[in-house]
Amino acid sequence: MSDSPIKKCLFPAAGYGTRFLPTTKSMPKEMMPVVNKPLIQYGVEEAMEAGMNGMAIITGRGKRALADHFDINYELEHQIAGTDKEELLEQIRHVIDNCTFSYTRQIEMKGLGHAILTGETLIGDQPFAVVLADDLCYSPDQGVLSQMVELYKKHSCSIVAIEEVPKDETHKYGVIAGDEIEPGLIKITDMVEKPDSADAPSNLAIIGRYILTPDIFDIIRDTPPGRNNEVQITDALLTQATQGAGVLGYKFKGRRFDCGSVPGFMDASKFYFENDLY
Ligand code: UTP
């Protein structure tokens, strides 16, 4: 999709990944492999399929492996040159050759909203995508970001991917409510971060795919810390939904695996291995 109006994708990857300790003690969770490919590479490939080539990664302490992954390892490549192992690096070479990567560090982990604001310097004044790489999305015909870019072309406003979750799991997500303006597309009127099931406005949860218009940066700047004393992107998006250009919730086509949790990661590994998707 080379005519995409969205060229840059932001990957907030500064979180501690506590659900995956001890692995994440010294290794970013985004580098955990589903079969033989790290989560972050699946995310980058999804963004490329949607026509993006500027990858902006928010890192933190102990996350250098992310930058090394998207770089050439001359020694290794020299070592395997001419052997059949060379083809194992073909996909990542294709990624490196066709994208630019930029990085900035989130110095203090003040929440996802704050992480996205930290990325302003890498994104500038243009609409952009956000991928939380631990949400691995599989969609056989068209990737989730690509589906969302098509919608953006039509509606030119922020869009969040949503999915129905069991009522007793709403406390893990940002949850939305709104009016369905066409099948699977909801104009958002309310949004709550990690509500208990009794307070949840619906069972429609935001997952880790967003398209955001750049006015979101000013809105985040004005958003006080919310749940867990963190600056929540959900709170900023509610402001954008109710006072700005509006925000759409999109029931994406495909399947999402919560690879930030052990069961979700195991499900994804099994599914990707058995269906030869790596
Ligand atoms: P999570 O809620 O999954 O938190 O963050 P986490 O720290 O990564 O994982 P757990 O819950 O402790 O196991 C959602 C996304 O936002 C990023 C994370 O890296 C993840 O991609 N994030 C979160 C930041 O980049 N900075 C923050 O301050 C918070």
Short mmCIF file of C-alpha atoms in Angstrom, two decimals, residues 1-257:
data_model
loop_
_atom_site.label_atom_id
_atom_site.label_comp_id
_atom_site.label_asym_id
_atom_site.label_seq_id
_atom_site.Cartn_x
_atom_site.Cartn_y
_atom_site.Cartn_z
CA MET A 1 0.00 0.00 0.00
CA SER A 2 2.49 2.65 -1.16
CA ASP A 3 -0.07 5.48 -1.26
CA SER A 4 -0.65 5.33 2.47
CA PRO A 5 -1.22 8.77 4.05
CA ILE A 6 0.47 7.36 7.14
CA LYS A 7 4.19 6.85 6.88
CA LYS A 8 5.33 6.51 10.48
CA CYS A 9 4.59 3.96 13.12
CA LEU A 10 5.39 4.39 16.80
CA PHE A 11 6.26 1.39 18.96
CA PRO A 12 6.08 2.19 22.69
CA ALA A 13 8.37 -0.45 24.15
CA ALA A 14 9.61 1.07 27.37
CA GLY A 15 7.36 -0.86 29.78
CA TYR A 16 8.79 -3.23 32.37
CA GLY A 17 6.92 -6.31 31.15
CA THR A 18 6.38 -7.53 34.71
CA ARG A 19 3.98 -10.27 33.65
CA PHE A 20 6.88 -12.01 31.96
CA LEU A 21 9.45 -11.89 34.75
CA PRO A 22 12.08 -13.22 35.11
CA THR A 23 12.62 -13.19 31.30
CA THR A 24 12.02 -9.46 31.10
CA LYS A 25 14.50 -8.65 33.86
CA SER A 26 17.22 -7.91 31.34
CA MET A 27 15.49 -8.47 28.01
CA PRO A 28 12.71 -6.42 26.36
CA LYS A 29 9.47 -8.37 26.08
CA GLU A 30 9.21 -7.13 22.49
CA MET A 31 12.24 -9.31 21.68
CA MET A 32 10.52 -12.50 22.83
CA PRO A 33 10.22 -14.83 19.83
CA VAL A 34 7.00 -16.31 18.58
CA VAL A 35 8.58 -19.39 16.99
CA ASN A 36 11.79 -17.77 15.66
CA LYS A 37 10.86 -14.13 15.12
CA PRO A 38 10.69 -11.44 17.81
CA LEU A 39 7.35 -9.78 18.51
CA ILE A 40 8.64 -6.37 17.44
CA GLN A 41 9.49 -7.70 13.95
CA TYR A 42 5.94 -8.99 13.45
CA GLY A 43 4.74 -5.48 14.34
CA VAL A 44 7.17 -3.77 11.97
CA GLU A 45 6.17 -6.12 9.14
CA GLU A 46 2.49 -5.32 9.77
CA ALA A 47 3.30 -1.60 9.55
CA MET A 48 5.25 -2.11 6.31
CA GLU A 49 2.33 -3.99 4.80
CA ALA A 50 0.19 -0.94 5.63
CA GLY A 51 2.57 1.29 3.63
CA MET A 52 4.71 2.71 6.45
CA ASN A 53 8.48 2.89 6.36
CA GLY A 54 9.41 5.14 9.29
CA MET A 55 9.60 3.07 12.46
CA ALA A 56 9.90 5.06 15.68
CA ILE A 57 10.67 3.06 18.80
CA ILE A 58 10.29 4.26 22.39
CA THR A 59 12.83 2.42 24.42
CA GLY A 60 13.99 2.45 28.02
CA ARG A 61 16.81 1.09 30.09
CA GLY A 62 17.81 -2.46 29.16
CA LYS A 63 16.25 -2.27 25.70
CA ARG A 64 19.33 -2.04 23.48
CA ALA A 65 18.58 -5.41 21.90
CA LEU A 66 15.75 -3.72 19.98
CA ALA A 67 18.10 -1.37 18.14
CA ASP A 68 20.63 -4.14 17.54
CA HIS A 69 17.95 -6.32 15.96
CA PHE A 70 17.26 -3.73 13.26
CA ASP A 71 20.93 -3.33 12.41
CA ILE A 72 23.40 -5.37 10.42
CA ASN A 73 25.54 -7.87 12.29
CA TYR A 74 28.57 -8.00 9.96
CA GLU A 75 30.42 -10.71 11.83
CA LEU A 76 27.44 -13.04 11.85
CA GLU A 77 26.61 -12.38 8.21
CA HIS A 78 30.20 -13.00 7.19
CA GLN A 79 30.16 -16.25 9.15
CA ILE A 80 27.06 -17.69 7.45
CA ALA A 81 27.66 -16.24 3.96
CA GLY A 82 27.27 -18.93 1.33
CA THR A 83 25.51 -21.39 3.66
CA ASP A 84 21.81 -22.30 3.66
CA LYS A 85 21.43 -20.36 6.91
CA GLU A 86 21.62 -17.12 4.95
CA GLU A 87 17.94 -17.38 4.07
CA LEU A 88 17.03 -17.17 7.76
CA LEU A 89 18.11 -13.53 7.66
CA GLU A 90 16.27 -12.66 4.43
CA GLN A 91 13.13 -11.29 6.10
CA ILE A 92 15.00 -9.06 8.53
CA ARG A 93 17.32 -7.82 5.75
CA HIS A 94 14.24 -6.85 3.76
CA VAL A 95 12.94 -4.91 6.76
CA ILE A 96 16.26 -3.14 7.36
CA ASP A 97 16.67 -2.25 3.67
CA ASN A 98 13.19 -0.76 3.34
CA CYS A 99 12.65 1.13 6.60
CA THR A 100 14.34 3.75 8.69
CA PHE A 101 14.46 3.27 12.43
CA SER A 102 14.62 6.00 15.01
CA TYR A 103 14.73 5.68 18.77
CA THR A 104 14.19 7.77 21.81
CA ARG A 105 14.19 6.83 25.45
CA GLN A 106 11.35 7.30 27.87
CA ILE A 107 13.35 8.22 30.94
CA GLU A 108 10.61 7.58 33.48
CA MET A 109 7.81 5.05 32.90
CA LYS A 110 4.89 7.40 33.36
CA GLY A 111 2.40 5.43 31.29
CA LEU A 112 1.46 4.71 27.70
CA GLY A 113 0.16 8.24 27.08
CA HIS A 114 3.46 9.65 28.29
CA ALA A 115 5.38 7.14 26.13
CA ILE A 116 3.44 8.29 23.05
CA LEU A 117 4.14 11.94 23.91
CA THR A 118 7.83 11.07 24.19
CA GLY A 119 7.59 9.99 20.54
CA GLU A 120 6.50 13.44 19.32
CA THR A 121 10.06 14.33 18.46
CA LEU A 122 10.28 11.28 16.14
CA ILE A 123 6.82 11.70 14.58
CA GLY A 124 6.38 15.44 14.03
CA ASP A 125 3.16 16.99 12.78
CA GLN A 126 1.57 14.14 10.87
CA PRO A 127 -0.94 11.34 11.50
CA PHE A 128 0.78 8.18 12.69
CA ALA A 129 0.15 4.62 13.76
CA VAL A 130 0.89 3.09 17.16
CA VAL A 131 1.62 -0.62 17.63
CA LEU A 132 1.94 -2.32 20.99
CA ALA A 133 4.02 -5.21 19.78
CA ASP A 134 2.98 -7.56 22.57
CA ASP A 135 -0.48 -7.61 20.97
CA LEU A 136 0.24 -9.90 18.04
CA CYS A 137 -2.45 -9.63 15.36
CA TYR A 138 -3.03 -12.26 12.73
CA SER A 139 -5.24 -11.51 9.77
CA PRO A 140 -4.90 -13.73 6.69
CA ASP A 141 -5.95 -11.32 3.94
CA GLN A 142 -5.07 -7.84 5.14
CA GLY A 143 -3.17 -6.83 8.27
CA VAL A 144 -5.01 -4.91 10.98
CA LEU A 145 -3.02 -1.68 10.46
CA SER A 146 -3.68 -1.85 6.74
CA GLN A 147 -7.42 -2.20 7.44
CA MET A 148 -7.20 0.86 9.69
CA VAL A 149 -5.29 2.95 7.14
CA GLU A 150 -8.12 2.35 4.66
CA LEU A 151 -10.58 3.67 7.23
CA TYR A 152 -8.36 6.65 7.96
CA LYS A 153 -8.40 7.59 4.28
CA LYS A 154 -12.18 7.85 4.53
CA HIS A 155 -12.61 9.44 7.95
CA SER A 156 -9.36 11.37 8.66
CA CYS A 157 -9.60 11.05 12.44
CA SER A 158 -8.04 8.94 15.19
CA ILE A 159 -9.04 5.27 15.12
CA VAL A 160 -8.53 2.58 17.76
CA ALA A 161 -8.82 -1.15 17.14
CA ILE A 162 -11.33 -2.80 19.45
CA GLU A 163 -12.52 -6.29 20.25
CA GLU A 164 -15.19 -7.85 22.43
CA VAL A 165 -13.78 -9.28 25.65
CA PRO A 166 -15.47 -11.25 28.43
CA LYS A 167 -17.11 -8.85 30.92
CA ASP A 168 -14.88 -10.09 33.74
CA GLU A 169 -11.76 -9.03 31.82
CA THR A 170 -12.58 -5.35 31.27
CA HIS A 171 -10.19 -4.40 34.10
CA LYS A 172 -7.27 -5.25 31.79
CA TYR A 173 -8.18 -2.81 29.02
CA GLY A 174 -9.35 0.62 27.97
CA VAL A 175 -13.07 0.13 27.33
CA ILE A 176 -15.20 2.23 24.98
CA ALA A 177 -18.85 3.02 24.33
CA GLY A 178 -20.45 4.84 21.41
CA ASP A 179 -22.75 4.70 18.41
CA GLU A 180 -22.29 2.23 15.58
CA ILE A 181 -22.18 4.39 12.43
CA GLU A 182 -21.58 1.49 10.09
CA PRO A 183 -21.13 -2.24 10.75
CA GLY A 184 -18.07 -2.66 12.95
CA LEU A 185 -17.34 1.07 13.22
CA ILE A 186 -18.23 2.99 16.36
CA LYS A 187 -18.14 6.71 16.98
CA ILE A 188 -16.80 6.82 20.50
CA THR A 189 -18.64 8.78 23.18
CA ASP A 190 -17.11 7.27 26.31
CA MET A 191 -13.89 5.57 27.27
CA VAL A 192 -12.64 4.26 30.62
CA GLU A 193 -9.21 2.85 31.48
CA LYS A 194 -9.25 -0.59 33.11
CA PRO A 195 -12.77 -0.43 34.62
CA ASP A 196 -14.18 -3.11 36.92
CA SER A 197 -16.88 -5.04 35.09
CA ALA A 198 -19.59 -3.18 37.07
CA ASP A 199 -18.31 0.21 35.84
CA ALA A 200 -17.42 -0.80 32.27
CA PRO A 201 -19.47 1.08 29.66
CA SER A 202 -19.43 -2.01 27.38
CA ASN A 203 -17.30 -5.08 26.71
CA LEU A 204 -15.50 -3.44 23.77
CA ALA A 205 -11.81 -3.24 24.64
CA ILE A 206 -9.07 -1.24 22.95
CA ILE A 207 -6.21 -3.42 21.73
CA GLY A 208 -2.70 -2.39 20.74
CA ARG A 209 -3.33 -0.78 17.34
CA TYR A 210 -4.06 2.93 16.94
CA ILE A 211 -4.03 5.58 14.27
CA LEU A 212 -3.66 9.00 15.85
CA THR A 213 -3.87 12.51 14.48
CA PRO A 214 -1.03 14.74 15.72
CA ASP A 215 -3.27 17.04 17.81
CA ILE A 216 -3.16 14.15 20.29
CA PHE A 217 0.26 15.39 21.47
CA ASP A 218 -1.13 18.68 22.81
CA ILE A 219 -4.05 16.82 24.35
CA ILE A 220 -1.70 14.39 26.14
CA ARG A 221 0.36 17.34 27.40
CA ASP A 222 -2.80 18.65 29.07
CA THR A 223 -3.90 15.26 30.41
CA PRO A 224 -3.20 14.73 34.12
CA PRO A 225 -2.08 11.31 35.39
CA GLY A 226 -5.05 8.96 35.74
CA ARG A 227 -5.37 5.33 36.70
CA ASN A 228 -2.26 4.01 38.54
CA ASN A 229 -0.96 7.59 38.52
CA GLU A 230 0.09 7.12 34.87
CA VAL A 231 -0.68 9.39 31.92
CA GLN A 232 -3.26 7.29 30.10
CA ILE A 233 -3.75 7.44 26.34
CA THR A 234 -7.36 6.44 27.01
CA ASP A 235 -7.97 9.69 28.92
CA ALA A 236 -6.43 11.76 26.11
CA LEU A 237 -8.47 9.92 23.49
CA LEU A 238 -11.67 10.60 25.42
CA THR A 239 -10.87 14.32 25.23
CA GLN A 240 -10.23 13.98 21.51
CA ALA A 241 -13.46 12.02 21.10
CA THR A 242 -15.65 14.50 22.93
CA GLN A 243 -13.98 17.87 22.27
CA GLY A 244 -11.88 17.30 19.17
CA ALA A 245 -12.29 15.74 15.74
CA GLY A 246 -13.82 12.54 17.11
CA VAL A 247 -12.40 9.05 17.55
CA LEU A 248 -13.59 5.84 15.92
CA GLY A 249 -13.47 2.34 17.35
CA TYR A 250 -12.94 -0.35 14.74
CA LYS A 251 -13.81 -4.02 15.21
CA PHE A 252 -10.85 -5.35 13.25
CA LYS A 253 -10.91 -8.52 11.18
CA GLY A 254 -8.48 -11.07 12.50
CA ARG A 255 -7.27 -12.62 15.71
CA ARG A 256 -5.26 -11.02 18.49
CA PHE A 257 -2.92 -12.77 20.88
#
